[in-house]
Short mmCIF file of C-alpha atoms in Angstrom, two decimals:
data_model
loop_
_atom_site.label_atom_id
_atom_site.label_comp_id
_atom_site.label_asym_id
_atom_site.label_seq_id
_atom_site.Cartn_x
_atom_site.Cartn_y
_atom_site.Cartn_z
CA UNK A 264 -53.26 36.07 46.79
CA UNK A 265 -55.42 37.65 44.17
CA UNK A 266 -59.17 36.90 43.12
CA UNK A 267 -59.02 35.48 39.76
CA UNK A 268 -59.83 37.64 36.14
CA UNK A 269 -61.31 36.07 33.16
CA UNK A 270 -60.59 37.91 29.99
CA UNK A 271 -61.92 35.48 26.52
CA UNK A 272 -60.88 36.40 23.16
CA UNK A 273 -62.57 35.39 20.21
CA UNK A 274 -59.63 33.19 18.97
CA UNK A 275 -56.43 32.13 20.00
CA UNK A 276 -54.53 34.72 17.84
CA UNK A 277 -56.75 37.36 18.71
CA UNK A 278 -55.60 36.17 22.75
CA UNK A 279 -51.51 36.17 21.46
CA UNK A 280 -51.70 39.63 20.36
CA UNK A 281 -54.14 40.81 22.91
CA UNK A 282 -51.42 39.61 26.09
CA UNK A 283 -48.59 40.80 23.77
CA UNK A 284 -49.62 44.48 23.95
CA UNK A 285 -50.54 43.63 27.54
CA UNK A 286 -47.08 42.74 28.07
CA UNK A 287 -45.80 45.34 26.36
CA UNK A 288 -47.17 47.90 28.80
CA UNK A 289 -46.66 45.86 32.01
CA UNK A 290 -42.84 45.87 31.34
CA UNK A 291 -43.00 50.02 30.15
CA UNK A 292 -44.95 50.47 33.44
CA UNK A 293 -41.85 48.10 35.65
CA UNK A 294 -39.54 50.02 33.98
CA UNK A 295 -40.82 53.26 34.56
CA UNK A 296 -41.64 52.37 38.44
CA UNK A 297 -37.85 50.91 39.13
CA UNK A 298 -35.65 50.90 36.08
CA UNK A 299 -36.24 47.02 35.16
CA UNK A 300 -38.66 44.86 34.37
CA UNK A 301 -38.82 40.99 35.18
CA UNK A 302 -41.10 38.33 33.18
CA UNK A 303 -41.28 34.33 33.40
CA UNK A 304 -42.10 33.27 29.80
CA UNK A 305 -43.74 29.70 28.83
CA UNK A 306 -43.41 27.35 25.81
CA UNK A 307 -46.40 26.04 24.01
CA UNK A 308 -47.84 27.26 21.57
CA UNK A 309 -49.94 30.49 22.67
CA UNK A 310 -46.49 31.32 24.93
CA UNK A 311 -44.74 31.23 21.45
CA UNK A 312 -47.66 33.43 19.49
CA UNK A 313 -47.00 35.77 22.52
CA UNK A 314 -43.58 36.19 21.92
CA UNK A 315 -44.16 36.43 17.76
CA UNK A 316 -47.01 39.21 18.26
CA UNK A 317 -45.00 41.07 20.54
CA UNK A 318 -41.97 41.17 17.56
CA UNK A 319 -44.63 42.46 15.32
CA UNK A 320 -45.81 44.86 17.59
CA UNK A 321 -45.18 48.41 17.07
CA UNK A 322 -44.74 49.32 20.32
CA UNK A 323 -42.11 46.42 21.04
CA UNK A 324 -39.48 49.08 21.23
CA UNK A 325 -41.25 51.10 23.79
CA UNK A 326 -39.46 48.41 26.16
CA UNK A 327 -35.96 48.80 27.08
CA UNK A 328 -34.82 45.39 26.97
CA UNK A 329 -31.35 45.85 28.43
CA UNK A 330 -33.27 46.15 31.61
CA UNK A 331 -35.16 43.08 31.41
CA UNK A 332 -34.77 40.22 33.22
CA UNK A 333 -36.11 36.80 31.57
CA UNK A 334 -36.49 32.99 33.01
CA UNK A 335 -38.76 30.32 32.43
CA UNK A 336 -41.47 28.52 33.97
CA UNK A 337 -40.15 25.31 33.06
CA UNK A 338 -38.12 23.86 30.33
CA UNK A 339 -37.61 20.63 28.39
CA UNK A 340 -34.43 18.72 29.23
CA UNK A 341 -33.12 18.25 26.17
CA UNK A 342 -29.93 19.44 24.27
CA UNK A 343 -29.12 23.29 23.31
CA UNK A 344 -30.67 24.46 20.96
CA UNK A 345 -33.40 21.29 20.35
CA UNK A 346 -36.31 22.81 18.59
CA UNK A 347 -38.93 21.65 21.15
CA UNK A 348 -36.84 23.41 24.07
CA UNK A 349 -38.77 26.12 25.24
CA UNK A 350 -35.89 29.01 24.92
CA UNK A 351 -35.23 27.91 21.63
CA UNK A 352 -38.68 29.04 20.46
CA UNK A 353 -38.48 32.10 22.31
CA UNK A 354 -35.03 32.82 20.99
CA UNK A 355 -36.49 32.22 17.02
CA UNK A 356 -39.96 33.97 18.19
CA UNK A 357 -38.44 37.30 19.92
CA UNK A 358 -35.22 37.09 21.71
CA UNK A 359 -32.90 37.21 18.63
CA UNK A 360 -34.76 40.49 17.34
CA UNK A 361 -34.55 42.64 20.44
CA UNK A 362 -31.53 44.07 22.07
CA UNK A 363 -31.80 41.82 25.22
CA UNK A 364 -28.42 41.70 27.68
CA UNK A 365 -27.83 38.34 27.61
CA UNK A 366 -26.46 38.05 30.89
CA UNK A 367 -30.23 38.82 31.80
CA UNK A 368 -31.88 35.65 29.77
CA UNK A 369 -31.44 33.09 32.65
CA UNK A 370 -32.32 29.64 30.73
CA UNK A 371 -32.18 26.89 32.74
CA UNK A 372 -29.58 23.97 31.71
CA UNK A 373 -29.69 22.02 28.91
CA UNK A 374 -28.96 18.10 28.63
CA UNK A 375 -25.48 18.93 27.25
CA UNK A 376 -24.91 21.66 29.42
CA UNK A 377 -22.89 21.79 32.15
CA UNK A 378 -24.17 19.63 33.84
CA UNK A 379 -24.60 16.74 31.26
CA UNK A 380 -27.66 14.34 31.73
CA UNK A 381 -28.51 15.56 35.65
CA UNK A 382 -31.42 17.45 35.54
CA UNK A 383 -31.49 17.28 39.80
CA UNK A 384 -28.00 19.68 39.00
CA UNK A 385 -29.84 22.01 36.30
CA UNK A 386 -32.90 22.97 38.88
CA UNK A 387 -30.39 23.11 41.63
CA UNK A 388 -28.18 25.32 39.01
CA UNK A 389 -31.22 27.60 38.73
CA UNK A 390 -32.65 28.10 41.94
CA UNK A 391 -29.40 29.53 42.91
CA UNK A 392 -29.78 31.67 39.84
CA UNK A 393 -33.19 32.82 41.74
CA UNK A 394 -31.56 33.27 44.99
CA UNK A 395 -28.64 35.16 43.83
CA UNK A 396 -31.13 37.99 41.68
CA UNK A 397 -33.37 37.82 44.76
CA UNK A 398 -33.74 41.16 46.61
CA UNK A 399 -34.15 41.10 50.19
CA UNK A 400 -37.49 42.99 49.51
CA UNK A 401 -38.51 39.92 47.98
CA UNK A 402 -38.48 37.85 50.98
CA UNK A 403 -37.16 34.67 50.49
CA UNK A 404 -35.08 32.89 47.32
CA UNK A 405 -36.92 33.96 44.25
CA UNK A 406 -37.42 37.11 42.70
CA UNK A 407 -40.44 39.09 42.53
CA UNK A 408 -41.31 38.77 39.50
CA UNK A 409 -43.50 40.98 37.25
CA UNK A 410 -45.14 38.57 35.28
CA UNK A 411 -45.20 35.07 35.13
CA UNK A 412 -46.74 33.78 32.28
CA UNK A 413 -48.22 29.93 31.83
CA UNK A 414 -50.26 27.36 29.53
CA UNK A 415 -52.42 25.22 30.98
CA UNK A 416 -52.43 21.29 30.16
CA UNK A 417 -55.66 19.11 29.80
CA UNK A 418 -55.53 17.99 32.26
CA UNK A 419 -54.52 21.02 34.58
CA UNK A 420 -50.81 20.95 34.72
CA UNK A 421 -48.59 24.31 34.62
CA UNK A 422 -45.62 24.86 33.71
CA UNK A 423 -43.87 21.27 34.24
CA UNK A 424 -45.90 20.52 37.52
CA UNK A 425 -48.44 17.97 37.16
CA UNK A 426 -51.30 16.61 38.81
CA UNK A 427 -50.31 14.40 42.30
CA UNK A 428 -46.84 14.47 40.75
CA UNK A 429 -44.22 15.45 43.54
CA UNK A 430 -43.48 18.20 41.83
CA UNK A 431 -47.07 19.88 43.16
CA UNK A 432 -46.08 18.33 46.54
CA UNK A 433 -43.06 20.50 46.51
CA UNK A 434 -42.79 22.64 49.61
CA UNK A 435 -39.11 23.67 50.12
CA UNK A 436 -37.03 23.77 46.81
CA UNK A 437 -38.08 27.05 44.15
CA UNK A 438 -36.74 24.56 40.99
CA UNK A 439 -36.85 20.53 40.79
CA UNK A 440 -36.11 18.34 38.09
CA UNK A 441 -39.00 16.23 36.86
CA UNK A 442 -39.04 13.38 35.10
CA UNK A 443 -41.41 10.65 33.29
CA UNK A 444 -43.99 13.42 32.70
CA UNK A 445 -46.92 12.02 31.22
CA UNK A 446 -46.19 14.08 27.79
CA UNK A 447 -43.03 14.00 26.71
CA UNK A 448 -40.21 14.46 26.44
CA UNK A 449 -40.33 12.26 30.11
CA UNK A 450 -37.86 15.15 31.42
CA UNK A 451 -37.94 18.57 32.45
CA UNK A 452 -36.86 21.67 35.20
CA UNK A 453 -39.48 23.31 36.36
CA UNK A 454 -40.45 26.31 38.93
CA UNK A 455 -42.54 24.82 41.60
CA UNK A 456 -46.16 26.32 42.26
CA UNK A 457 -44.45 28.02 45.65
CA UNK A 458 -41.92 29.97 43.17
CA UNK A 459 -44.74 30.78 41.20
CA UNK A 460 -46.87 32.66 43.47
CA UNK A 461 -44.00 34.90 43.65
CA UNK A 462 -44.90 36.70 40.88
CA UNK A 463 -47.09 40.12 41.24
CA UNK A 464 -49.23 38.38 38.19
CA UNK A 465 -49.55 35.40 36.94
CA UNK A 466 -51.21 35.08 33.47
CA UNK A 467 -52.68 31.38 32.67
CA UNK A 468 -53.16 30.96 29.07
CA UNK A 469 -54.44 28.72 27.01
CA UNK A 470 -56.99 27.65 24.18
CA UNK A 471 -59.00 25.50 22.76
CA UNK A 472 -62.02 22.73 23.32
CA UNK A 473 -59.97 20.25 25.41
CA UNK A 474 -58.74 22.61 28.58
CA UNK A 475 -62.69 23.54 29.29
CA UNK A 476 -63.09 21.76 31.92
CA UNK A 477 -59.56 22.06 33.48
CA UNK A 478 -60.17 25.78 33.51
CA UNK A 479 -63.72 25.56 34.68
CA UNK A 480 -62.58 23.14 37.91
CA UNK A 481 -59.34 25.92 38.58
CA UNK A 482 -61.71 28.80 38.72
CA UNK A 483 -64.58 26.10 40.76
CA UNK A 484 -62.19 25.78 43.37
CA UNK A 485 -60.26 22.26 42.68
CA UNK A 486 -57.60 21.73 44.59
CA UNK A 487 -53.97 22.26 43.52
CA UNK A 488 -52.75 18.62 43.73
CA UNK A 489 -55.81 17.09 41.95
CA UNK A 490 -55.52 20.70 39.34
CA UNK A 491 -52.31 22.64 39.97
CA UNK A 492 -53.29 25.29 37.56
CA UNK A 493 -55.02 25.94 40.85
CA UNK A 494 -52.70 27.01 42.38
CA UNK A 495 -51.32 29.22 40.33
CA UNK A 496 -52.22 32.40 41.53
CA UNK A 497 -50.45 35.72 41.56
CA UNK A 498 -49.84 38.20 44.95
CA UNK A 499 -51.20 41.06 42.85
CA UNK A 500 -53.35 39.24 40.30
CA UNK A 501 -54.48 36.06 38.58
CA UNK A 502 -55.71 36.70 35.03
CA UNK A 503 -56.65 34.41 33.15
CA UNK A 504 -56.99 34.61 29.22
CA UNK A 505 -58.54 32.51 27.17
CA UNK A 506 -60.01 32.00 23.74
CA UNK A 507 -63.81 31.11 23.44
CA UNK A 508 -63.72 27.36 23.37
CA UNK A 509 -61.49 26.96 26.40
CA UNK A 510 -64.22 29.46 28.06
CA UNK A 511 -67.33 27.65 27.33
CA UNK A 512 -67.11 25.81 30.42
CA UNK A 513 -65.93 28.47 33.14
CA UNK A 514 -68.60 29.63 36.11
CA UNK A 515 -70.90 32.25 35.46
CA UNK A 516 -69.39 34.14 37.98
CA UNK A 517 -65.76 34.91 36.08
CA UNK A 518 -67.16 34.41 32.95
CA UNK A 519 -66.82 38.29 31.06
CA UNK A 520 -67.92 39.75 27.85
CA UNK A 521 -66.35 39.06 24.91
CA UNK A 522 -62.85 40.94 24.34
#
């Protein structure tokens, strides 16, 4: 696992476009080094602004996005197309401008899906997704992914994994279905923290006044069942990017200039 980075942008918009470039060239480099690049993306509303800077980027069609390969962290179980569903966004923010192969956008099931109202059936449905794009390079039932990108909750949570929820107590399955989250909607699929870590980085993002001190115990060392943002870390690296006010409370030690 990889030391943690700090990187602090003067605003959150200044942070979207600043890890939409970065993007941009960690999926030209993947591409380059293998043919194919691999990303997890996140909802919320700096993993949206991501998305939107990167379509207004210049250098958006530097990628070739018939070789890459898209999931999710986690997504809200709720019907296709639902405007809080995290793939809808992404589709609205970037996926419906690019020319992405859609049999490489692997959403996870929604509530009228296949599988009707099961969400245990949806994360099943996807970790066999993982473990049939899995290499055996990769060692195990989940890709290797390039980047896996997350927001981090008040009170610590990533992706759909929250604090002494089962979900963080997750050792064997790469996808459950959670449900009466304490935000709602109640219901969600989510990677666990162990499918996480598979990723060569993992970027935690996130902004504002209120995730201070959630981001200041994660880089402290807090414990990933009290603060599973904790435990998100990547085998390569762990950046973390943040805007000034979610900063203000973060160590000495990580804390950088400003970007």
């Amino acid at each position: 696992m990889s030391n943690p980075q700090v990187v602090v942008h003067r605003d959150g918009d200044l942070l979207a476009a600043a890890a939409a470039a970065r993007l941009v060239t960690r999926m030209v480099d993947a591409q380059a080094a293998r043919g194919y690049a691999s990303v997890v993306l996140t909802g919320g509303r700096t993993g949206t602004a991501v998305l939107e800077h990167l379509n207004r980027n210049g250098a958006r069609d530097a990628v070739d996005w018939s070789r890459v390969d898209l999931y999710w962290g986690d997504e809200r179980f709720l019907p296709s197309g639902h405007p809080e569903r995290n793939e809808t966004q992404a589709r609205a923010a970037l996926l419906d401008h690019v020319p992405v192969d859609p049999s490489r956008v692997h959403v996870m099931e929604p509530s009228d899906g296949k599988f009707g109202d099961d969400p245990e059936a949806a994360a099943a449905a996807y970790a066999d997704v993982l473990a049939s794009l899995a290499r055996p390079e990769d060692h195990g039932d989940v890709p290797t992914f390039d980047v896996c990108m997350l927001g981090v909750g008040e009170e610590g949570h990533v992706a759909s994994v929250f604090p002494s929820s089962p979900a963080v107590y997750e050792k064997e399955r790469t996808v459950v279905a959670v449900r009466n989250c304490p935000k709602p909607p109640p219901t969600r699929v989510s990677l666990t923290l162990s499918s996480v870590r598979r990723a060569q980085e993992v970027w935690l993002m996130t902004t504002g006044q209120a995730k201070a001190a959630a981001v200041a115990m994660a880089l402290s060392g807090a414990g990933e069942v009290q603060l599973p943002a904790a435990g998100a870390t990547g085998r390569r690296r762990t950046l973390w990017l943040l805007d000034t006010a979610a900063a203000s409370a973060v160590p000495a030690l990580f804390k950088p200039p400003l970007a």
